[in-house]
PDB file of C-alpha atoms and ligand atoms in Angstrom:
ATOM      1  CA  MET A   1      89.073 108.238 116.937  1.00 79.00           C
ATOM      2  CA  CYS A   2      90.849 111.461 115.825  1.00 84.00           C
ATOM      3  CA  GLY A   3      89.110 113.790 118.265  1.00 83.00           C
ATOM      4  CA  HIS A   4      87.152 115.714 115.606  1.00 89.00           C
ATOM      5  CA  ALA A   5      83.373 115.768 115.612  1.00 87.00           C
ATOM      6  CA  GLN A   6      82.160 115.987 112.000  1.00 94.00           C
ATOM      7  CA  ALA A   7      82.288 113.001 109.652  1.00 95.00           C
ATOM      8  CA  ASP A   8      80.688 112.005 106.330  1.00 96.00           C
ATOM      9  CA  LEU A   9      79.351 108.558 105.452  1.00 96.00           C
ATOM     10  CA  ILE A  10      81.602 106.663 102.984  1.00 96.00           C
ATOM     11  CA  ALA A  11      79.884 103.261 102.968  1.00 97.00           C
ATOM     12  CA  ASP A  12      76.679 102.147 104.699  1.00 95.00           C
ATOM     13  CA  ARG A  13      75.518  98.657 105.702  1.00 94.00           C
ATOM     14  CA  ASP A  14      74.274  97.761 102.184  1.00 95.00           C
ATOM     15  CA  ASP A  15      77.469  99.058 100.558  1.00 96.00           C
ATOM     16  CA  ILE A  16      79.577  96.911 102.877  1.00 95.00           C
ATOM     17  CA  ARG A  17      77.384  93.848 102.225  1.00 94.00           C
ATOM     18  CA  ALA A  18      77.917  94.373  98.486  1.00 95.00           C
ATOM     19  CA  GLU A  19      81.677  94.610  99.070  1.00 95.00           C
ATOM     20  CA  VAL A  20      81.666  91.319 101.009  1.00 93.00           C
ATOM     21  CA  GLU A  21      79.906  89.608  98.080  1.00 93.00           C
ATOM     22  CA  ALA A  22      82.277  91.205  95.568  1.00 94.00           C
ATOM     23  CA  LEU A  23      85.278  89.974  97.553  1.00 94.00           C
ATOM     24  CA  TRP A  24      84.056  86.347  97.651  1.00 91.00           C
ATOM     25  CA  GLU A  25      83.238  86.477  93.936  1.00 92.00           C
ATOM     26  CA  PHE A  26      86.659  87.873  93.156  1.00 94.00           C
ATOM     27  CA  HIS A  27      88.568  85.167  95.019  1.00 91.00           C
ATOM     28  CA  GLU A  28      86.227  82.293  94.118  1.00 89.00           C
ATOM     29  CA  SER A  29      87.237  82.483  90.455  1.00 90.00           C
ATOM     30  CA  ARG A  30      90.926  82.894  91.307  1.00 93.00           C
ATOM     31  CA  LEU A  31      91.466  80.134  93.843  1.00 91.00           C
ATOM     32  CA  LYS A  32      91.800  76.461  92.898  1.00 91.00           C
ATOM     33  CA  PRO A  33      88.953  74.097  93.892  1.00 87.00           C
ATOM     34  CA  ARG A  34      89.438  72.471  97.320  1.00 87.00           C
ATOM     35  CA  THR A  35      91.544  75.368  98.655  1.00 85.00           C
ATOM     36  CA  PRO A  36      91.833  74.691 102.417  1.00 83.00           C
ATOM     37  CA  PRO A  37      89.687  77.159 104.413  1.00 77.00           C
ATOM     38  CA  GLU A  38      92.667  78.366 106.492  1.00 72.00           C
ATOM     39  CA  ARG A  39      94.223  79.678 103.268  1.00 73.00           C
ATOM     40  CA  LEU A  40      91.322  82.113 103.039  1.00 75.00           C
ATOM     41  CA  LEU A  41      92.582  83.834 106.182  1.00 69.00           C
ATOM     42  CA  ASP A  42      93.807  87.361 105.454  1.00 69.00           C
ATOM     43  CA  ARG A  43      92.372  87.109 101.962  1.00 75.00           C
ATOM     44  CA  VAL A  44      88.588  86.786 102.241  1.00 77.00           C
ATOM     45  CA  ALA A  45      88.272  86.069 105.953  1.00 74.00           C
ATOM     46  CA  PHE A  46      90.010  88.657 108.101  1.00 77.00           C
ATOM     47  CA  SER A  47      90.608  88.646 111.840  1.00 68.00           C
ATOM     48  CA  GLN A  48      88.471  91.797 111.809  1.00 73.00           C
ATOM     49  CA  HIS A  49      84.834  91.347 110.677  1.00 79.00           C
ATOM     50  CA  PRO A  50      83.353  93.829 108.157  1.00 85.00           C
ATOM     51  CA  PRO A  51      82.223  97.177 109.569  1.00 89.00           C
ATOM     52  CA  ILE A  52      78.609  98.284 109.972  1.00 89.00           C
ATOM     53  CA  ALA A  53      79.474 101.575 108.303  1.00 94.00           C
ATOM     54  CA  VAL A  54      82.549 103.582 107.348  1.00 96.00           C
ATOM     55  CA  VAL A  55      82.877 107.358 107.695  1.00 96.00           C
ATOM     56  CA  ARG A  56      85.475 110.029 106.906  1.00 96.00           C
ATOM     57  CA  CYS A  57      86.457 112.882 109.213  1.00 95.00           C
ATOM     58  CA  ARG A  58      85.770 116.276 107.654  1.00 94.00           C
ATOM     59  CA  GLU A  59      88.725 117.912 109.351  1.00 92.00           C
ATOM     60  CA  CYS A  60      91.682 115.489 109.015  1.00 91.00           C
ATOM     61  CA  GLY A  61      90.374 112.974 106.448  1.00 92.00           C
ATOM     62  CA  LEU A  62      90.715 109.935 108.737  1.00 94.00           C
ATOM     63  CA  VAL A  63      88.540 107.053 107.492  1.00 95.00           C
ATOM     64  CA  TYR A  64      87.150 104.862 110.276  1.00 94.00           C
ATOM     65  CA  ARG A  65      84.393 102.421 111.129  1.00 91.00           C
ATOM     66  CA  ASN A  66      81.413 103.862 112.921  1.00 87.00           C
ATOM     67  CA  PRO A  67      79.988 102.585 115.227  1.00 83.00           C
ATOM     68  CA  VAL A  68      83.328 101.643 116.790  1.00 76.00           C
ATOM     69  CA  GLU A  69      83.464  98.108 118.209  1.00 68.00           C
ATOM     70  CA  ARG A  70      84.642  97.565 121.744  1.00 63.00           C
ATOM     71  CA  SER A  71      88.366  96.813 121.818  1.00 55.00           C
ATOM     72  CA  HIS A  72      88.302  93.588 123.866  1.00 52.00           C
ATOM     73  CA  GLU A  73      86.245  91.899 121.128  1.00 54.00           C
ATOM     74  CA  LEU A  74      88.978  92.574 118.592  1.00 53.00           C
ATOM     75  CA  THR A  75      91.713  91.324 120.872  1.00 54.00           C
ATOM     76  CA  GLU A  76      89.791  88.088 121.404  1.00 57.00           C
ATOM     77  CA  ILE A  77      89.077  87.642 117.702  1.00 53.00           C
ATOM     78  CA  TYR A  78      92.736  88.071 116.841  1.00 56.00           C
ATOM     79  CA  ALA A  79      94.108  86.040 119.742  1.00 55.00           C
ATOM     80  CA  ARG A  80      92.029  82.953 118.932  1.00 61.00           C
ATOM     81  CA  THR A  81      92.939  82.842 115.245  1.00 67.00           C
ATOM     82  CA  THR A  82      96.010  80.638 114.913  1.00 79.00           C
ATOM     83  CA  PRO A  83      96.684  78.775 111.663  1.00 82.00           C
ATOM     84  CA  PRO A  84      98.819  75.580 111.769  1.00 88.00           C
ATOM     85  CA  ALA A  85     102.648  75.807 111.725  1.00 91.00           C
ATOM     86  CA  ASP A  86     103.045  74.962 108.026  1.00 91.00           C
ATOM     87  CA  VAL A  87     100.714  77.837 107.120  1.00 87.00           C
ATOM     88  CA  LEU A  88     102.661  80.196 109.422  1.00 93.00           C
ATOM     89  CA  ARG A  89     105.931  79.086 107.799  1.00 95.00           C
ATOM     90  CA  SER A  90     104.441  79.707 104.365  1.00 89.00           C
ATOM     91  CA  LEU A  91     103.232  83.181 105.461  1.00 87.00           C
ATOM     92  CA  HIS A  92     106.724  83.955 106.782  1.00 94.00           C
ATOM     93  CA  ASP A  93     108.311  82.929 103.465  1.00 92.00           C
ATOM     94  CA  THR A  94     105.723  84.822 101.376  1.00 84.00           C
ATOM     95  CA  GLN A  95     106.096  88.023 103.405  1.00 86.00           C
ATOM     96  CA  LEU A  96     109.898  88.064 103.711  1.00 93.00           C
ATOM     97  CA  PRO A  97     110.866  89.423 100.250  1.00 89.00           C
ATOM     98  CA  ALA A  98     108.362  92.283 100.516  1.00 84.00           C
ATOM     99  CA  VAL A  99     109.378  93.487 103.989  1.00 92.00           C
ATOM    100  CA  ARG A 100     113.039  93.724 102.983  1.00 96.00           C
ATOM    101  CA  SER A 101     112.390  97.164 101.505  1.00 93.00           C
ATOM    102  CA  GLN A 102     110.881  98.281 104.838  1.00 95.00           C
ATOM    103  CA  ALA A 103     113.956  97.053 106.734  1.00 98.00           C
ATOM    104  CA  ARG A 104     116.279  98.802 104.241  1.00 97.00           C
ATOM    105  CA  GLU A 105     114.295 102.040 104.482  1.00 97.00           C
ATOM    106  CA  LEU A 106     114.290 101.958 108.289  1.00 98.00           C
ATOM    107  CA  ARG A 107     118.057 101.341 108.334  1.00 98.00           C
ATOM    108  CA  ARG A 108     118.547 104.223 105.867  1.00 97.00           C
ATOM    109  CA  VAL A 109     116.444 106.717 107.865  1.00 97.00           C
ATOM    110  CA  LEU A 110     118.156 105.698 111.149  1.00 97.00           C
ATOM    111  CA  GLY A 111     121.518 106.058 109.396  1.00 97.00           C
ATOM    112  CA  ARG A 112     123.116 103.105 111.219  1.00 96.00           C
ATOM    113  CA  GLY A 113     122.425  99.705 112.712  1.00 96.00           C
ATOM    114  CA  GLY A 114     120.771  99.520 116.117  1.00 97.00           C
ATOM    115  CA  SER A 115     118.089  98.023 118.298  1.00 98.00           C
ATOM    116  CA  GLY A 116     114.378  97.813 117.663  1.00 98.00           C
ATOM    117  CA  LEU A 117     110.955  96.683 118.755  1.00 98.00           C
ATOM    118  CA  GLU A 118     108.316  95.566 116.273  1.00 98.00           C
ATOM    119  CA  VAL A 119     104.724  95.787 117.517  1.00 97.00           C
ATOM    120  CA  GLY A 120     102.618  93.073 115.876  1.00 95.00           C
ATOM    121  CA  SER A 121     105.580  90.916 114.870  1.00 96.00           C
ATOM    122  CA  TYR A 122     103.255  88.072 113.776  1.00 93.00           C
ATOM    123  CA  VAL A 123     105.232  85.383 111.892  1.00 95.00           C
ATOM    124  CA  GLY A 124     108.562  87.222 112.146  1.00 98.00           C
ATOM    125  CA  ALA A 125     109.146  88.168 108.501  1.00 97.00           C
ATOM    126  CA  PHE A 126     110.227  91.709 109.360  1.00 98.00           C
ATOM    127  CA  LEU A 127     112.393  90.489 112.262  1.00 98.00           C
ATOM    128  CA  ALA A 128     114.315  88.368 109.748  1.00 98.00           C
ATOM    129  CA  ALA A 129     114.630  91.179 107.188  1.00 98.00           C
ATOM    130  CA  ALA A 130     115.795  93.638 109.881  1.00 98.00           C
ATOM    131  CA  ARG A 131     118.450  91.238 111.144  1.00 98.00           C
ATOM    132  CA  ASP A 132     119.859  91.047 107.615  1.00 97.00           C
ATOM    133  CA  GLU A 133     120.104  94.870 107.612  1.00 97.00           C
ATOM    134  CA  GLY A 134     122.025  94.999 110.905  1.00 97.00           C
ATOM    135  CA  LEU A 135     119.042  95.898 113.106  1.00 98.00           C
ATOM    136  CA  GLN A 136     118.478  93.738 116.208  1.00 98.00           C
ATOM    137  CA  VAL A 137     114.688  93.871 116.446  1.00 98.00           C
ATOM    138  CA  GLU A 138     112.592  92.154 119.123  1.00 98.00           C
ATOM    139  CA  GLY A 139     108.973  91.239 118.522  1.00 98.00           C
ATOM    140  CA  LEU A 140     105.835  92.046 120.506  1.00 97.00           C
ATOM    141  CA  ASP A 141     102.518  90.379 119.689  1.00 95.00           C
ATOM    142  CA  ILE A 142      99.316  89.489 121.540  1.00 91.00           C
ATOM    143  CA  ASN A 143      99.055  86.027 119.979  1.00 91.00           C
ATOM    144  CA  ALA A 144     101.114  83.744 122.234  1.00 93.00           C
ATOM    145  CA  GLU A 145     100.776  80.736 119.895  1.00 93.00           C
ATOM    146  CA  ILE A 146     102.101  82.645 116.902  1.00 94.00           C
ATOM    147  CA  ASN A 147     104.890  84.035 119.116  1.00 97.00           C
ATOM    148  CA  ALA A 148     105.856  80.454 120.018  1.00 97.00           C
ATOM    149  CA  PHE A 149     106.240  79.765 116.289  1.00 97.00           C
ATOM    150  CA  THR A 150     108.280  82.955 115.710  1.00 97.00           C
ATOM    151  CA  ARG A 151     110.646  82.037 118.578  1.00 98.00           C
ATOM    152  CA  THR A 152     111.420  78.761 116.794  1.00 97.00           C
ATOM    153  CA  LEU A 153     112.992  80.958 114.085  1.00 97.00           C
ATOM    154  CA  GLY A 154     115.458  82.322 116.667  1.00 97.00           C
ATOM    155  CA  PHE A 155     113.871  85.677 117.541  1.00 98.00           C
ATOM    156  CA  HIS A 156     113.246  87.334 120.901  1.00 98.00           C
ATOM    157  CA  VAL A 157     109.483  87.893 121.094  1.00 98.00           C
ATOM    158  CA  HIS A 158     107.360  89.323 123.935  1.00 98.00           C
ATOM    159  CA  ASP A 159     103.728  88.317 124.534  1.00 96.00           C
ATOM    160  CA  GLY A 160     101.355  91.238 125.020  1.00 94.00           C
ATOM    161  CA  THR A 161     100.271  94.682 123.855  1.00 93.00           C
ATOM    162  CA  LEU A 162     102.114  97.958 123.401  1.00 94.00           C
ATOM    163  CA  SER A 163     100.088  99.690 126.125  1.00 92.00           C
ATOM    164  CA  ALA A 164     101.021  96.954 128.625  1.00 93.00           C
ATOM    165  CA  PHE A 165     104.639  96.593 127.419  1.00 94.00           C
ATOM    166  CA  ASP A 166     106.680  97.203 130.546  1.00 88.00           C
ATOM    167  CA  ASP A 167     110.335  97.637 129.703  1.00 89.00           C
ATOM    168  CA  ALA A 168     112.760 100.275 130.961  1.00 91.00           C
ATOM    169  CA  ARG A 169     114.935 100.015 127.846  1.00 95.00           C
ATOM    170  CA  ARG A 170     114.837 102.497 124.953  1.00 97.00           C
ATOM    171  CA  PHE A 171     115.025 101.354 121.336  1.00 98.00           C
ATOM    172  CA  ASP A 172     116.602 102.957 118.262  1.00 98.00           C
ATOM    173  CA  THR A 173     113.564 101.940 116.231  1.00 98.00           C
ATOM    174  CA  VAL A 174     109.944 101.077 116.937  1.00 98.00           C
ATOM    175  CA  SER A 175     107.930  99.765 114.011  1.00 98.00           C
ATOM    176  CA  ILE A 176     104.240  98.975 113.685  1.00 97.00           C
ATOM    177  CA  TRP A 177     103.784  97.498 110.223  1.00 94.00           C
ATOM    178  CA  ASN A 178     100.849  95.124 110.576  1.00 82.00           C
ATOM    179  CA  THR A 179      98.629  96.225 113.407  1.00 88.00           C
ATOM    180  CA  PHE A 180      98.452 100.004 113.606  1.00 92.00           C
ATOM    181  CA  ASP A 181      95.095  99.981 111.797  1.00 89.00           C
ATOM    182  CA  GLN A 182      93.706  97.517 114.386  1.00 85.00           C
ATOM    183  CA  LEU A 183      94.565  99.538 117.490  1.00 86.00           C
ATOM    184  CA  ALA A 184      91.697 100.922 119.567  1.00 84.00           C
ATOM    185  CA  ASP A 185      93.602 104.104 120.400  1.00 89.00           C
ATOM    186  CA  PRO A 186      96.183 104.958 117.717  1.00 92.00           C
ATOM    187  CA  ARG A 187      96.924 108.311 119.362  1.00 92.00           C
ATOM    188  CA  ALA A 188      97.935 106.668 122.650  1.00 94.00           C
ATOM    189  CA  ALA A 189      99.956 104.048 120.731  1.00 95.00           C
ATOM    190  CA  VAL A 190     102.027 106.704 118.968  1.00 96.00           C
ATOM    191  CA  VAL A 191     102.696 108.493 122.274  1.00 96.00           C
ATOM    192  CA  ARG A 192     103.730 105.212 123.930  1.00 96.00           C
ATOM    193  CA  ALA A 193     105.942 104.254 120.950  1.00 97.00           C
ATOM    194  CA  ALA A 194     107.615 107.684 120.988  1.00 97.00           C
ATOM    195  CA  ALA A 195     108.392 107.232 124.692  1.00 96.00           C
ATOM    196  CA  LEU A 196     110.166 103.931 123.917  1.00 97.00           C
ATOM    197  CA  LEU A 197     112.510 105.616 121.417  1.00 98.00           C
ATOM    198  CA  THR A 198     116.028 106.884 122.050  1.00 97.00           C
ATOM    199  CA  ASP A 199     116.694 110.526 121.061  1.00 96.00           C
ATOM    200  CA  GLY A 200     116.939 110.514 117.280  1.00 96.00           C
ATOM    201  CA  GLY A 201     115.215 107.109 117.214  1.00 98.00           C
ATOM    202  CA  VAL A 202     112.799 106.315 114.394  1.00 98.00           C
ATOM    203  CA  LEU A 203     109.152 105.245 114.518  1.00 98.00           C
ATOM    204  CA  ALA A 204     107.918 103.466 111.385  1.00 98.00           C
ATOM    205  CA  LEU A 205     104.234 102.936 110.655  1.00 97.00           C
ATOM    206  CA  ARG A 206     102.489 101.200 107.783  1.00 95.00           C
ATOM    207  CA  VAL A 207      98.788 101.825 107.284  1.00 95.00           C
ATOM    208  CA  PRO A 208      96.045 101.171 104.734  1.00 95.00           C
ATOM    209  CA  ASN A 209      95.370 104.457 102.927  1.00 96.00           C
ATOM    210  CA  GLY A 210      91.857 105.416 103.996  1.00 95.00           C
ATOM    211  CA  GLU A 211      91.727 108.274 101.496  1.00 94.00           C
ATOM    212  CA  PHE A 212      92.576 105.830  98.683  1.00 96.00           C
ATOM    213  CA  TYR A 213      89.841 103.407  99.835  1.00 97.00           C
ATOM    214  CA  ALA A 214      87.266 106.213  99.989  1.00 96.00           C
ATOM    215  CA  ARG A 215      88.117 107.320  96.442  1.00 95.00           C
ATOM    216  CA  ALA A 216      88.493 103.873  94.826  1.00 97.00           C
ATOM    217  CA  ARG A 217      85.310 102.384  96.341  1.00 97.00           C
ATOM    218  CA  ARG A 218      83.236 104.974  94.488  1.00 96.00           C
ATOM    219  CA  LEU A 219      84.348 103.276  91.231  1.00 97.00           C
ATOM    220  CA  LEU A 220      82.728  99.984  92.379  1.00 96.00           C
ATOM    221  CA  SER A 221      79.426 101.370  91.079  1.00 95.00           C
ATOM    222  CA  HIS A 222      80.847 102.975  87.926  1.00 97.00           C
ATOM    223  CA  PRO A 223      78.566 102.527  84.832  1.00 97.00           C
ATOM    224  CA  VAL A 224      81.428 101.043  82.747  1.00 98.00           C
ATOM    225  CA  ALA A 225      81.967  97.369  83.687  1.00 96.00           C
ATOM    226  CA  PRO A 226      85.777  97.200  83.146  1.00 96.00           C
ATOM    227  CA  VAL A 227      86.197 100.199  85.472  1.00 96.00           C
ATOM    228  CA  ARG A 228      84.095  98.449  88.142  1.00 96.00           C
ATOM    229  CA  HIS A 229      86.154  95.252  87.759  1.00 95.00           C
ATOM    230  CA  ALA A 230      89.462  97.109  87.912  1.00 95.00           C
ATOM    231  CA  ALA A 231      88.371  98.918  91.079  1.00 97.00           C
ATOM    232  CA  ARG A 232      87.293  95.598  92.632  1.00 97.00           C
ATOM    233  CA  ALA A 233      90.631  93.967  91.738  1.00 96.00           C
ATOM    234  CA  VAL A 234      92.709  96.878  93.051  1.00 97.00           C
ATOM    235  CA  LEU A 235      90.795  96.979  96.347  1.00 97.00           C
ATOM    236  CA  ALA A 236      90.672  93.171  96.767  1.00 96.00           C
ATOM    237  CA  LEU A 237      94.380  92.625  96.030  1.00 95.00           C
ATOM    238  CA  ASN A 238      95.300  95.283  98.584  1.00 95.00           C
ATOM    239  CA  ASN A 239      92.959  93.945 101.304  1.00 93.00           C
ATOM    240  CA  LEU A 240      90.942  97.148 101.241  1.00 95.00           C
ATOM    241  CA  LEU A 241      87.640  95.707 100.004  1.00 95.00           C
ATOM    242  CA  THR A 242      85.199  95.324 102.966  1.00 94.00           C
ATOM    243  CA  PHE A 243      87.541  97.634 104.952  1.00 93.00           C
ATOM    244  CA  PRO A 244      88.760  95.059 107.522  1.00 91.00           C
ATOM    245  CA  TYR A 245      90.379  97.791 109.629  1.00 91.00           C
ATOM    246  CA  ARG A 246      89.446 100.063 112.481  1.00 90.00           C
ATOM    247  CA  ALA A 247      90.885 103.102 110.777  1.00 92.00           C
ATOM    248  CA  GLY A 248      92.504 104.084 107.494  1.00 94.00           C
ATOM    249  CA  PHE A 249      94.879 106.985 107.834  1.00 94.00           C
ATOM    250  CA  GLY A 250      95.806 109.221 104.943  1.00 91.00           C
ATOM    251  CA  VAL A 251      98.998 111.235 104.644  1.00 90.00           C
ATOM    252  CA  SER A 252      97.436 114.286 106.319  1.00 90.00           C
ATOM    253  CA  SER A 253      95.748 112.518 109.254  1.00 92.00           C
ATOM    254  CA  LEU A 254      98.908 110.501 109.941  1.00 92.00           C
ATOM    255  CA  SER A 255     101.169 113.563 109.784  1.00 92.00           C
ATOM    256  CA  ARG A 256      99.005 115.354 112.351  1.00 92.00           C
ATOM    257  CA  LEU A 257      99.065 112.385 114.696  1.00 93.00           C
ATOM    258  CA  LEU A 258     102.862 112.073 114.579  1.00 95.00           C
ATOM    259  CA  ARG A 259     103.542 115.782 114.989  1.00 94.00           C
ATOM    260  CA  ASP A 260     101.245 115.880 118.030  1.00 93.00           C
ATOM    261  CA  ALA A 261     103.414 113.162 119.628  1.00 95.00           C
ATOM    262  CA  GLY A 262     106.609 115.188 119.122  1.00 95.00           C
ATOM    263  CA  LEU A 263     107.855 113.222 116.115  1.00 97.00           C
ATOM    264  CA  GLU A 264     109.343 114.725 112.963  1.00 94.00           C
ATOM    265  CA  ILE A 265     108.407 113.065 109.683  1.00 94.00           C
ATOM    266  CA  ALA A 266     111.569 112.020 107.870  1.00 96.00           C
ATOM    267  CA  HIS A 267     110.103 110.057 104.975  1.00 95.00           C
ATOM    268  CA  VAL A 268     106.724 109.018 103.519  1.00 95.00           C
ATOM    269  CA  ARG A 269     106.506 106.166 101.047  1.00 95.00           C
ATOM    270  CA  GLY A 270     103.529 104.894  99.052  1.00 95.00           C
ATOM    271  CA  ASP A 271     103.285 101.132  98.658  1.00 93.00           C
ATOM    272  CA  VAL A 272     101.077  98.234  97.609  1.00 93.00           C
ATOM    273  CA  LEU A 273     100.185  95.115  99.632  1.00 89.00           C
ATOM    274  CA  VAL A 274     102.593  92.155  99.654  1.00 79.00           C
ATOM    275  CA  PRO A 275     101.629  89.452  97.093  1.00 79.00           C
ATOM    276  CA  THR A 276      98.641  87.419  98.279  1.00 81.00           C
ATOM    277  CA  GLY A 277      98.843  84.669  95.623  1.00 84.00           C
ATOM    278  CA  ASP A 278     100.210  81.280  96.683  1.00 82.00           C
ATOM    279  CA  GLU A 279     100.155  77.700  95.406  1.00 87.00           C
ATOM    280  CA  TRP A 280      96.344  77.662  95.762  1.00 90.00           C
ATOM    281  CA  THR A 281      95.961  80.628  93.423  1.00 93.00           C
ATOM    282  CA  ARG A 282      95.348  79.811  89.760  1.00 95.00           C
ATOM    283  CA  PRO A 283      98.414  80.667  87.612  1.00 95.00           C
ATOM    284  CA  TRP A 284      96.553  83.298  85.535  1.00 96.00           C
ATOM    285  CA  ALA A 285      95.423  85.010  88.736  1.00 96.00           C
ATOM    286  CA  ARG A 286      99.006  85.164  90.030  1.00 95.00           C
ATOM    287  CA  ARG A 287     100.084  86.763  86.747  1.00 95.00           C
ATOM    288  CA  GLU A 288      97.167  89.181  86.992  1.00 95.00           C
ATOM    289  CA  GLU A 289      98.218  90.164  90.521  1.00 96.00           C
ATOM    290  CA  ARG A 290     101.785  90.824  89.376  1.00 95.00           C
ATOM    291  CA  VAL A 291     100.597  93.065  86.515  1.00 95.00           C
ATOM    292  CA  VAL A 292      98.091  94.973  88.682  1.00 95.00           C
ATOM    293  CA  LYS A 293     100.694  95.559  91.408  1.00 95.00           C
ATOM    294  CA  ARG A 294     103.381  96.636  88.941  1.00 94.00           C
ATOM    295  CA  LEU A 295     101.016  99.331  87.632  1.00 94.00           C
ATOM    296  CA  LEU A 296      99.957 100.346  91.136  1.00 95.00           C
ATOM    297  CA  ARG A 297     103.593 100.677  92.180  1.00 94.00           C
ATOM    298  CA  VAL A 298     104.073 103.332  89.499  1.00 94.00           C
ATOM    299  CA  LEU A 299     101.049 105.274  90.812  1.00 93.00           C
ATOM    300  CA  ALA A 300     102.178 104.737  94.418  1.00 93.00           C
ATOM    301  CA  ALA A 301     105.231 106.927  93.819  1.00 93.00           C
ATOM    302  CA  SER A 302     102.823 109.619  95.001  1.00 94.00           C
ATOM    303  CA  PRO A 303     101.795 108.436  98.511  1.00 93.00           C
ATOM    304  CA  ARG A 304      98.334 109.982  98.118  1.00 91.00           C
ATOM    305  CA  SER A 305      97.607 107.591  95.222  1.00 93.00           C
ATOM    306  CA  ALA A 306      98.983 104.536  97.033  1.00 96.00           C
ATOM    307  CA  PRO A 307      96.776 101.842  98.624  1.00 97.00           C
ATOM    308  CA  TRP A 308      99.221 101.605 101.545  1.00 96.00           C
ATOM    309  CA  ILE A 309     101.414 104.251 103.183  1.00 96.00           C
ATOM    310  CA  GLU A 310     104.596 103.960 105.207  1.00 95.00           C
ATOM    311  CA  VAL A 311     105.777 106.813 107.396  1.00 96.00           C
ATOM    312  CA  TYR A 312     109.169 107.118 109.078  1.00 97.00           C
ATOM    313  CA  ALA A 313     109.323 109.727 111.852  1.00 98.00           C
ATOM    314  CA  ARG A 314     112.213 110.748 114.081  1.00 97.00           C
ATOM    315  CA  ARG A 315     112.066 111.616 117.758  1.00 96.00           C
ATOM    316  CA  ALA A 316     113.437 115.136 118.092  1.00 85.00           C
TER     317      ALA A 316
HETATM  318 ZN1   ZN B 401      89.780 114.020 112.247  1.00 51.55          ZN
END
């Protein structure tokens, strides 16, 4: 995945099975009875199934699943998962407040309004936030049914993948907020994204922090129960438990990747996952999530201690 040969085991098959059980246990007590199954999507049931094992590269620190699944399986899994329109609308509304900071940051790093392409535009929350910041961003997503929903919100959305995206235009911004961790070849994606940028254009990526996962998951077997529970909550509320990703970049592995593609890092920001609680979450659990994420936000001021990382890089 990163081109380096040596890697250490982070979690084996039994560890991952234990994480799957911990995740169900965690959400079972926090969700109201009779929660519709589709509301479990992106919370306990991810479009990506749990890995067989997770390893960490000795040279760049990249955390990735090994063995690596074939890419067409993932595309099929994602493309056939379409929740009903009311759920998509609710996801759009839930995600919108949180992605506003990403749109503001992108606008700030670019230094002006401009055009953009978002890879993995999903339900269009970022497209809406970007428009409010003076950025005209088009979407690109492989799920045609979700794209049909996003177009009903008034956005220009292309069906397909970044590697197959055939457009002679150049964009002032390219952002990959939701799907970078699911791509079969992140290196090729960064090169392709850089080629779509105007000179001085900005690429923005958001990734789960693999280094954070590797460190925090060790606390799942800590002898002190409250430490174990805190680690479980932090990982579960940031969608890191069971590692439903192909790869988890850290600051160092991501910096290498971007530099190799001729991009200059302008800004790195640590972050936490958008709120996952909704009307099916018990009120105490929603309060708990707010408290946990407020604390994590303080720690996330240092990107290395953040469950999620955003990187903004400029094409030289
Ligand atoms: Zn590596």
